[in-house]
PDB file of C-alpha atoms in Angstrom:
ATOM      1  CA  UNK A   1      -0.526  -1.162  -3.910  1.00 61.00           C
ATOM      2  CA  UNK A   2      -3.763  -1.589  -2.961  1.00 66.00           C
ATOM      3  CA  UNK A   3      -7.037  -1.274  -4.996  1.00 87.00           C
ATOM      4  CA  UNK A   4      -8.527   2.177  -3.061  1.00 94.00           C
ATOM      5  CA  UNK A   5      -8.156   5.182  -4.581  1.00 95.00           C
ATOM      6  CA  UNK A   6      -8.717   8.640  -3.609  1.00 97.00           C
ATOM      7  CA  UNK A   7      -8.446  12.041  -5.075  1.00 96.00           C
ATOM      8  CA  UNK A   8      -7.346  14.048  -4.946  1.00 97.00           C
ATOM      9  CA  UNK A   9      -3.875  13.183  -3.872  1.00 96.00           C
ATOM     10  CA  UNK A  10      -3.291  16.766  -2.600  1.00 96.00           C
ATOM     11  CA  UNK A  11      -5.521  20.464  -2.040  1.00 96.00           C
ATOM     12  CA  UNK A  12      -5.237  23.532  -0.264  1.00 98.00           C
ATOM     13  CA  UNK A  13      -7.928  25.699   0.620  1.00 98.00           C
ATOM     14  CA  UNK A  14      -8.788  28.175   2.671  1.00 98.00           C
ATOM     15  CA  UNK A  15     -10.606  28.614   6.437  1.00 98.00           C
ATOM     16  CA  UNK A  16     -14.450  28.540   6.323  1.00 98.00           C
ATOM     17  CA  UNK A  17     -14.242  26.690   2.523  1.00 98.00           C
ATOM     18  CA  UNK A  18     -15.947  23.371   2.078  1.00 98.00           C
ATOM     19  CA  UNK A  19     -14.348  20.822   0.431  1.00 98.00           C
ATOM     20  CA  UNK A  20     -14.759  17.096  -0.919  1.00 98.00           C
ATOM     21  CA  UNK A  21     -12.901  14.174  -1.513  1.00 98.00           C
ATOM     22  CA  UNK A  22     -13.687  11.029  -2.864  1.00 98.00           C
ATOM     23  CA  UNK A  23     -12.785   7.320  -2.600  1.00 97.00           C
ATOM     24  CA  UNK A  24     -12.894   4.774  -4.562  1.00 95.00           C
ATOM     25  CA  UNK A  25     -13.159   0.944  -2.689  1.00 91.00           C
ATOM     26  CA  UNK A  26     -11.500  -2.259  -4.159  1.00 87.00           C
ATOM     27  CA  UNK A  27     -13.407  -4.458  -5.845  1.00 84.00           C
ATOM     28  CA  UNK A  28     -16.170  -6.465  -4.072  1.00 83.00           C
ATOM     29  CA  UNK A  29     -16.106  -4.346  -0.964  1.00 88.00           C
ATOM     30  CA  UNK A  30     -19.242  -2.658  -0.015  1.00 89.00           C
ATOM     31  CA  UNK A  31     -18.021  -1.253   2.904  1.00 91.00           C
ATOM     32  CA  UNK A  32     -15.573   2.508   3.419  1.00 93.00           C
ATOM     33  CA  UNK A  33     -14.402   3.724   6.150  1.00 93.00           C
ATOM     34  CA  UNK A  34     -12.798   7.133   6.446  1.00 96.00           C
ATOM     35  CA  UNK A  35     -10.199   7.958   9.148  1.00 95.00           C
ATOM     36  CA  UNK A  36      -8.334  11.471   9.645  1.00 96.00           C
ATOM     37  CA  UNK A  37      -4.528  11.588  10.272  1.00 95.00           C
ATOM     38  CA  UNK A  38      -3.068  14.822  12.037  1.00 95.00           C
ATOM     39  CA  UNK A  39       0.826  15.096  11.370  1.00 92.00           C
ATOM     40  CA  UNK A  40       2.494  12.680  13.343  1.00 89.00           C
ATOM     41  CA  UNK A  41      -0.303  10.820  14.639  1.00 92.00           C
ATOM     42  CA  UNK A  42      -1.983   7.566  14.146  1.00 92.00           C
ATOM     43  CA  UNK A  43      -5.524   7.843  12.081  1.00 93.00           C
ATOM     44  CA  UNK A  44      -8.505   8.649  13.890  1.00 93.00           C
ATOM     45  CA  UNK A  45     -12.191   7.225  12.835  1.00 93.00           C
ATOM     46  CA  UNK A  46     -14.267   9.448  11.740  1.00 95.00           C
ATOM     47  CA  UNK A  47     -17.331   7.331  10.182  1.00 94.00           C
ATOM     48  CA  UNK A  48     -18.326   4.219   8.120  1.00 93.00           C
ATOM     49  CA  UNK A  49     -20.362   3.799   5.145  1.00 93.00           C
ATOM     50  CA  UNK A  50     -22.392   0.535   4.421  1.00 91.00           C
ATOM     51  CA  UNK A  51     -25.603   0.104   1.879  1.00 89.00           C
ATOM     52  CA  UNK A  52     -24.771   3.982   1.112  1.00 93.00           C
ATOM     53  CA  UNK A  53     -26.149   4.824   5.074  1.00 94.00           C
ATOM     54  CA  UNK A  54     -23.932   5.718   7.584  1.00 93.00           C
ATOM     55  CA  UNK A  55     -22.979   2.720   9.856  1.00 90.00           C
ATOM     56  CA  UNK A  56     -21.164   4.642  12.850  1.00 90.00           C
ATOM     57  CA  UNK A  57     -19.363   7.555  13.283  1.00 93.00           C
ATOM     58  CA  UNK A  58     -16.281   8.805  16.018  1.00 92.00           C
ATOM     59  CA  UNK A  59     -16.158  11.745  17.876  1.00 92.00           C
ATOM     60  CA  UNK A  60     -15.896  14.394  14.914  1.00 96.00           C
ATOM     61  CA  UNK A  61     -18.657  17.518  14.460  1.00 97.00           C
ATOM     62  CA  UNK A  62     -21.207  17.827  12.576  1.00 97.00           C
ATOM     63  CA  UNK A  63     -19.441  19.258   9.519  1.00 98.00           C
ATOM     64  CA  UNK A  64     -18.038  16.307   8.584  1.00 98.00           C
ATOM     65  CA  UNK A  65     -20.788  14.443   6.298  1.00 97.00           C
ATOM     66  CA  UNK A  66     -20.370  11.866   3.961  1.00 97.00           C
ATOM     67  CA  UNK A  67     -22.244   9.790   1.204  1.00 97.00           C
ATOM     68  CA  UNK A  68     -21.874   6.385  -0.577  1.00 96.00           C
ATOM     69  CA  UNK A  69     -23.105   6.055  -3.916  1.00 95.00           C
ATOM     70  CA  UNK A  70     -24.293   2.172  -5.521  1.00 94.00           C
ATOM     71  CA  UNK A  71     -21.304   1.340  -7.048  1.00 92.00           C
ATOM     72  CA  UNK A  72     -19.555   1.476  -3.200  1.00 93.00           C
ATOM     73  CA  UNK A  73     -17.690   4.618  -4.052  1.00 95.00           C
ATOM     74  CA  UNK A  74     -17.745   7.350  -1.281  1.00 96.00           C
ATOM     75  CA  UNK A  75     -17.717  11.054  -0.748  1.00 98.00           C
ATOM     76  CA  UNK A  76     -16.376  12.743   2.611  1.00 98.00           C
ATOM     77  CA  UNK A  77     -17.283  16.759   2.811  1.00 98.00           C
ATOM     78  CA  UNK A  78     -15.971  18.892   5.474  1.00 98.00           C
ATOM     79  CA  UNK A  79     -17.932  22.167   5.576  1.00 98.00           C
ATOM     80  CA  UNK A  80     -16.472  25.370   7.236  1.00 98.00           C
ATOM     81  CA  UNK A  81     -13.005  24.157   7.284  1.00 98.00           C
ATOM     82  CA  UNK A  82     -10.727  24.989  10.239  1.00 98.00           C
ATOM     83  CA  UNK A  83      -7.029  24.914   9.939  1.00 98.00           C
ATOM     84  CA  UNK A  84      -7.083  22.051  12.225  1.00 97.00           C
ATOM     85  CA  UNK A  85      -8.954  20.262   9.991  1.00 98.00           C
ATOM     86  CA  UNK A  86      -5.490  19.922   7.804  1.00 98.00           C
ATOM     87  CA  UNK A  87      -4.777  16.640   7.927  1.00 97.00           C
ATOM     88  CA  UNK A  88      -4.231  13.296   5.874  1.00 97.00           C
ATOM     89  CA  UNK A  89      -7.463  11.835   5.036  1.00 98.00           C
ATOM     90  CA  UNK A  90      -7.515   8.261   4.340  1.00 96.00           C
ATOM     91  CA  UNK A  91     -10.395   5.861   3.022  1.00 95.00           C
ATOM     92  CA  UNK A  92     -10.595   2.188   3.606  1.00 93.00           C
ATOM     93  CA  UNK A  93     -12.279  -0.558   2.105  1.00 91.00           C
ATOM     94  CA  UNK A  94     -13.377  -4.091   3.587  1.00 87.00           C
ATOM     95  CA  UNK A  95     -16.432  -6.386   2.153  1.00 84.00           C
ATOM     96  CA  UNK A  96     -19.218  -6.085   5.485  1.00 76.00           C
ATOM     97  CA  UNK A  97     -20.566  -9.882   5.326  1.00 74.00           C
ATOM     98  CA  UNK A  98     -17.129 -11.481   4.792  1.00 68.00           C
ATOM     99  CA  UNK A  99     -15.748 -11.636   8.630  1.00 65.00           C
ATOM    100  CA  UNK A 100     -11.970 -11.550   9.188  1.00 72.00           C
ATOM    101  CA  UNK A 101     -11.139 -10.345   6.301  1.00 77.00           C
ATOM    102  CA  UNK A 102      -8.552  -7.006   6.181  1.00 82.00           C
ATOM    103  CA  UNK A 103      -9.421  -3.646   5.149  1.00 85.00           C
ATOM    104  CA  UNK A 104      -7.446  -1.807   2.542  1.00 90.00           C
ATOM    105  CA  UNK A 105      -6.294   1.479   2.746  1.00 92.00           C
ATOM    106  CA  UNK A 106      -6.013   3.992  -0.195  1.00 94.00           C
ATOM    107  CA  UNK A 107      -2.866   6.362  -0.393  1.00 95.00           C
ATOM    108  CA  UNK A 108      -4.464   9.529   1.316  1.00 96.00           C
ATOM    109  CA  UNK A 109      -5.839  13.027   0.374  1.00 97.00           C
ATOM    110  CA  UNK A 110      -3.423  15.610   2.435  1.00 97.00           C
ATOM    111  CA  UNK A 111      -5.597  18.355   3.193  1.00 98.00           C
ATOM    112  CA  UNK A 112      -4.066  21.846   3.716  1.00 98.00           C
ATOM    113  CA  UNK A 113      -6.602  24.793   5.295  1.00 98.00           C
ATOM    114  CA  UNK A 114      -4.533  28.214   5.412  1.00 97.00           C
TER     115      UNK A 114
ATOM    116  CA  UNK B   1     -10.284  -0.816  21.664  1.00 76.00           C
ATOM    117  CA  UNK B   2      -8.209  -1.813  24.717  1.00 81.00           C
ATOM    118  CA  UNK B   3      -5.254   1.206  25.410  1.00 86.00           C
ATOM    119  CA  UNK B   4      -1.716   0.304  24.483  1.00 90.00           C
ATOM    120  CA  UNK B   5       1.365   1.839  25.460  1.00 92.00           C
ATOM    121  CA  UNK B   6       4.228   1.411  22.939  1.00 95.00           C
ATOM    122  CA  UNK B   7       7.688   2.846  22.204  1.00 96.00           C
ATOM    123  CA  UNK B   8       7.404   6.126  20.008  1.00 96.00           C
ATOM    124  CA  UNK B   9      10.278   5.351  17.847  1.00 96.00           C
ATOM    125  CA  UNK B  10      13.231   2.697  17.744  1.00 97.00           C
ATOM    126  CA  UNK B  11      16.377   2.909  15.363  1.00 97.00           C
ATOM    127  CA  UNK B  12      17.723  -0.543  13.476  1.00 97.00           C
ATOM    128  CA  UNK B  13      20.186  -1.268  10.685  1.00 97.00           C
ATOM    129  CA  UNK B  14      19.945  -3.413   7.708  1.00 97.00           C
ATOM    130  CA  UNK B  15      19.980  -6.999   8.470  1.00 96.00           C
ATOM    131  CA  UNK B  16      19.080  -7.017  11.908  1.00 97.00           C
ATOM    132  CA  UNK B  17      15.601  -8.392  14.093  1.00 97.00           C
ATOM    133  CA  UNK B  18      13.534  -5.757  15.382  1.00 97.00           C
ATOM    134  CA  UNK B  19      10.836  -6.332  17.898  1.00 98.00           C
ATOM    135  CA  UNK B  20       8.892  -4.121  19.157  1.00 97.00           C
ATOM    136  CA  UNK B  21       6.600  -4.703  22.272  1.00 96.00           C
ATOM    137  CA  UNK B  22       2.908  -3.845  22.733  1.00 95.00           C
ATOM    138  CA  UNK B  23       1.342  -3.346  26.585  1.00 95.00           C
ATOM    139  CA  UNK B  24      -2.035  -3.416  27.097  1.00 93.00           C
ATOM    140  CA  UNK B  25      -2.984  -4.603  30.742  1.00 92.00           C
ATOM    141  CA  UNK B  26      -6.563  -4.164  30.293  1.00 91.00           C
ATOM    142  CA  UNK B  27      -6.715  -6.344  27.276  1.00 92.00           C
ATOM    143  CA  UNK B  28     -10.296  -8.236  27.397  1.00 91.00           C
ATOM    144  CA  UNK B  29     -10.811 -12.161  27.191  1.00 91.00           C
ATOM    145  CA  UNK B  30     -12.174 -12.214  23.785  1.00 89.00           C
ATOM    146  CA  UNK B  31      -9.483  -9.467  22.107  1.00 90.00           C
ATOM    147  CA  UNK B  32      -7.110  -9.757  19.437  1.00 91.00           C
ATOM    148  CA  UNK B  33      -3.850  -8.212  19.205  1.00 93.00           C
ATOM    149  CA  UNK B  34      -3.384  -6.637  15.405  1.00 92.00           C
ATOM    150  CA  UNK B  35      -0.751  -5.208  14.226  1.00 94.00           C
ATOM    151  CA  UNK B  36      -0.974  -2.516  11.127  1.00 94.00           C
ATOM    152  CA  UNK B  37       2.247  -1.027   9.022  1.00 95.00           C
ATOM    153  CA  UNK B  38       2.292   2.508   7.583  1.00 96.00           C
ATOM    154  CA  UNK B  39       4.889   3.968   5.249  1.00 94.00           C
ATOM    155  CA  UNK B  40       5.505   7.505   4.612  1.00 88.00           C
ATOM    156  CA  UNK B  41       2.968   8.860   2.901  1.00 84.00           C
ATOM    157  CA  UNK B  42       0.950   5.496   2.509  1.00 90.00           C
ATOM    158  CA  UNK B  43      -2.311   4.233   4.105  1.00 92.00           C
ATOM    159  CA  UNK B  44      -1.857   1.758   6.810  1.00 93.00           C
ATOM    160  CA  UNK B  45      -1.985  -2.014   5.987  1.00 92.00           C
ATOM    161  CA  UNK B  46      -2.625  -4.845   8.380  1.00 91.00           C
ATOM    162  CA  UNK B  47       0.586  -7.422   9.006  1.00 94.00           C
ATOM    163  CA  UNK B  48      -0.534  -9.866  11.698  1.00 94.00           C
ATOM    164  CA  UNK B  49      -2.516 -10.793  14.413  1.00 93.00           C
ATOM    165  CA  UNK B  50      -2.941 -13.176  17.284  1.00 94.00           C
ATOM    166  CA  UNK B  51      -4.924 -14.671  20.088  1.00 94.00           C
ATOM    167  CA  UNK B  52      -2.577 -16.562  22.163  1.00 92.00           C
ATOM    168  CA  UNK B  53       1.254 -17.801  21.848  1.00 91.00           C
ATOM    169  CA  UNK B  54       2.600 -17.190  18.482  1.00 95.00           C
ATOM    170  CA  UNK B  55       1.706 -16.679  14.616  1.00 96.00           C
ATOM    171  CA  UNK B  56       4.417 -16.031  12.145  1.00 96.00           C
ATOM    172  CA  UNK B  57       3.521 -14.938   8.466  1.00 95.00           C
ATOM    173  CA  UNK B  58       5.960 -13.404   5.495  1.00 93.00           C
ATOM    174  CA  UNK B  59       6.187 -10.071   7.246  1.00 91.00           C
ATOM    175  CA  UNK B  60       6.334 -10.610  10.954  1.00 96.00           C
ATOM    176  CA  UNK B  61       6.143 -12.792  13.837  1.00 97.00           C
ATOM    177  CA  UNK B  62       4.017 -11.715  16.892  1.00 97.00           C
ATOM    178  CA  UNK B  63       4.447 -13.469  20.142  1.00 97.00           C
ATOM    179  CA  UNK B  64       2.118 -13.496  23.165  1.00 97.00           C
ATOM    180  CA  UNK B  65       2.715 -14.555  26.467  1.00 96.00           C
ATOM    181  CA  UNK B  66       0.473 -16.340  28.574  1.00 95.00           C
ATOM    182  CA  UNK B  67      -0.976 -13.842  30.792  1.00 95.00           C
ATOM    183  CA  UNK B  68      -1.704 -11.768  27.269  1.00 95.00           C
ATOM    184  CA  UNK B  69      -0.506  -8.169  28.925  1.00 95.00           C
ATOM    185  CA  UNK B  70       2.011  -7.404  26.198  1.00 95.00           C
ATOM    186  CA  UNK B  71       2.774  -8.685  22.878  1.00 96.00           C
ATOM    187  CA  UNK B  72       6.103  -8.350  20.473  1.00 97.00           C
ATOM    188  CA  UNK B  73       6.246  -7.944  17.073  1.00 98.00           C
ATOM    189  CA  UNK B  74       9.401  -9.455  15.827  1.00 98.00           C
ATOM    190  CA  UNK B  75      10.965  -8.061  12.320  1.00 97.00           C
ATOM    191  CA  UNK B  76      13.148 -10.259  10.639  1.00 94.00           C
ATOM    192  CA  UNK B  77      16.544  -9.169   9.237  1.00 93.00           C
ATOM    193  CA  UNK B  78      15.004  -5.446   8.068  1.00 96.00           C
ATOM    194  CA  UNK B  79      15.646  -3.554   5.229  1.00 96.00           C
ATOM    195  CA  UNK B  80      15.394  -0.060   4.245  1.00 96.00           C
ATOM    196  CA  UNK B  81      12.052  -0.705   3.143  1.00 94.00           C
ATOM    197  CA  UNK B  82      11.126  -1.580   6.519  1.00 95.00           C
ATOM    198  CA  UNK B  83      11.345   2.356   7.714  1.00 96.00           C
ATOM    199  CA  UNK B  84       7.446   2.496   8.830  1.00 97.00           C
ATOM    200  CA  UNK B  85       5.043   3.063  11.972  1.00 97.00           C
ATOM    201  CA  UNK B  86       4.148   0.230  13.178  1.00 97.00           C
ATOM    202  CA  UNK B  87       0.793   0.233  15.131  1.00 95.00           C
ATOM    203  CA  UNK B  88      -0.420  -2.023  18.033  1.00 94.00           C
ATOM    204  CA  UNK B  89      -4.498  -2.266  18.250  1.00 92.00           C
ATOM    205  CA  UNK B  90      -6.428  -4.791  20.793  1.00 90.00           C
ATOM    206  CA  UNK B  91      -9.448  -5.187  20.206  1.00 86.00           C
ATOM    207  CA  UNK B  92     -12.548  -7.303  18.707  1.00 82.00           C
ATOM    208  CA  UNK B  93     -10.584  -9.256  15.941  1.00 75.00           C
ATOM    209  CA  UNK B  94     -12.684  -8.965  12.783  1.00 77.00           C
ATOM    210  CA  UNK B  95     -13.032  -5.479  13.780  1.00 74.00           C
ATOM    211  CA  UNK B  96      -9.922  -4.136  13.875  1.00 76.00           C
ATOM    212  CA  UNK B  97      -8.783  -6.501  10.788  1.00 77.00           C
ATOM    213  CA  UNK B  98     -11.454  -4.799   8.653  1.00 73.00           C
ATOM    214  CA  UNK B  99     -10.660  -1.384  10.256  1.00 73.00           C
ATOM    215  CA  UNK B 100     -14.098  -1.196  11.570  1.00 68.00           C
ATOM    216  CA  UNK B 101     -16.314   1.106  13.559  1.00 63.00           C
ATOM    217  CA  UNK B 102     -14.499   3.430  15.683  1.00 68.00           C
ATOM    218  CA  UNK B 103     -11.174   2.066  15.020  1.00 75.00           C
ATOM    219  CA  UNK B 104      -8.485   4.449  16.801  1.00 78.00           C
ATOM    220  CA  UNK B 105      -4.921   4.292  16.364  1.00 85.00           C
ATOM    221  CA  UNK B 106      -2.781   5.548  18.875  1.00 85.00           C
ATOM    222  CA  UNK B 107       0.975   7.240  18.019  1.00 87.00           C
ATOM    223  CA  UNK B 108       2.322   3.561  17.175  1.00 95.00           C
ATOM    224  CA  UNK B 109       6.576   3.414  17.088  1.00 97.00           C
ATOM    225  CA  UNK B 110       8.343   4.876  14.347  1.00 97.00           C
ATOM    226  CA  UNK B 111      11.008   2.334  13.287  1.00 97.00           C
ATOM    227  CA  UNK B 112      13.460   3.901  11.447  1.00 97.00           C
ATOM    228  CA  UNK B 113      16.293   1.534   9.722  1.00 97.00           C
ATOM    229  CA  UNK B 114      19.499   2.766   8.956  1.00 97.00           C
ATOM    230  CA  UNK B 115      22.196   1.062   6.196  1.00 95.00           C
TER     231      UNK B 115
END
């Protein structure tokens, strides 16, 4: 068990809602990553957080924003969901200046848009 | 990343080796090859990786042969607890160790181990 957590765990809303889940890195990293996981397929990046700025971002719309706050944490929002935005939504953690060094994952938020 | 071509799933039983091989043709001089393990339900979480020839650690061994087109992950005597995807990434080392910037994962091979 790692030392990421996210919440929540599970959530269902509904098309055109926004929603927001959070992340919370292991200790000492300063660095979260978020990825999206369709059903059955590996996770896809969507963007990075570092110094609460984003620090690159994959091929996902606009919608998709997130935040970092000073104690490393992170937000992801998803505005105007879209039933294919139902997914498993996983944040990672690494530290940024310490090279080599592996990423943790949390355990997932598993979105649900109806 | 580099693209890799792996097998979707493979079936095992309990005390036998699994290994599981990784193409990527276009792989670059300076890539690694990482491997990542996800359970059901579960984040992903790095296992190994390598350069050239062979590393072995407590989980896995990966071996990589000269020309550095493929790679094998070998699984030691699995158990039940070994049911996973296993994922096969080639690409800037630190990156992909520290699930970096634009870090894709393809469909990776469900190993599924049977008693």
């Amino acid at each position: 068990e790692t030392g990421v957590t996210q919440s929540p765990t599970h959530l269902i809303k509904t098309r055109g809602q926004q929603v927001t889940l959070r992340c919370s890195s292991q200790s000492g990293h300063n660095t979260v990553s978020w990825y999206q996981q369709a059903l059955g397929q590996g996770p896809q990046f969507i963007f990075q957080y570092y110094r609460e700025e984003e620090n690159g971002r994959g091929n996902f719309p606009p919608r998709f924003s997130g935040l970092q706050f000073p104690n490393y944490s992170s937000e992801l929002n998803v505005n105007a969901l879209e039933l294919d935005d139902s997914a498993l939504y996983l944040c990672a953690s690494s530290p940024y200046e310490e090279m080599n060094t592996e990423a943790f994952f949390g355990q997932g938020t598993r979105l649900t848009v109806v | 990343l580099a693209k890799t071509t792996q097998p979707i799933s493979m079936d095992s039983y309990e005390g036998q080796e699994v290994n599981i091989t990784c193409s990527h043709n276009n792989i670059a001089t300076n890539d690694y090859i990482t491997w990542y393990q996800q359970f059901p339900s579960q984040g992903p979480r790095f296992i190994i990786q390598g350069y050239k020839t062979k590393v072995t650690n407590e989980v896995a061994s990966l071996f990589i042969p000269a020309d550095r087109k493929s790679s094998t992950l070998s699984l030691p005597r699995v158990s039940l607890s070994d049911t996973a995807v296993y994922y096969c990434l080639v690409g800037e080392g630190d990156m992909i160790k520290a699930a970096g910037n634009k870090l894709t994962f393809g469909g990776g091979t469900r190993v599924l181990v049977k008693p």
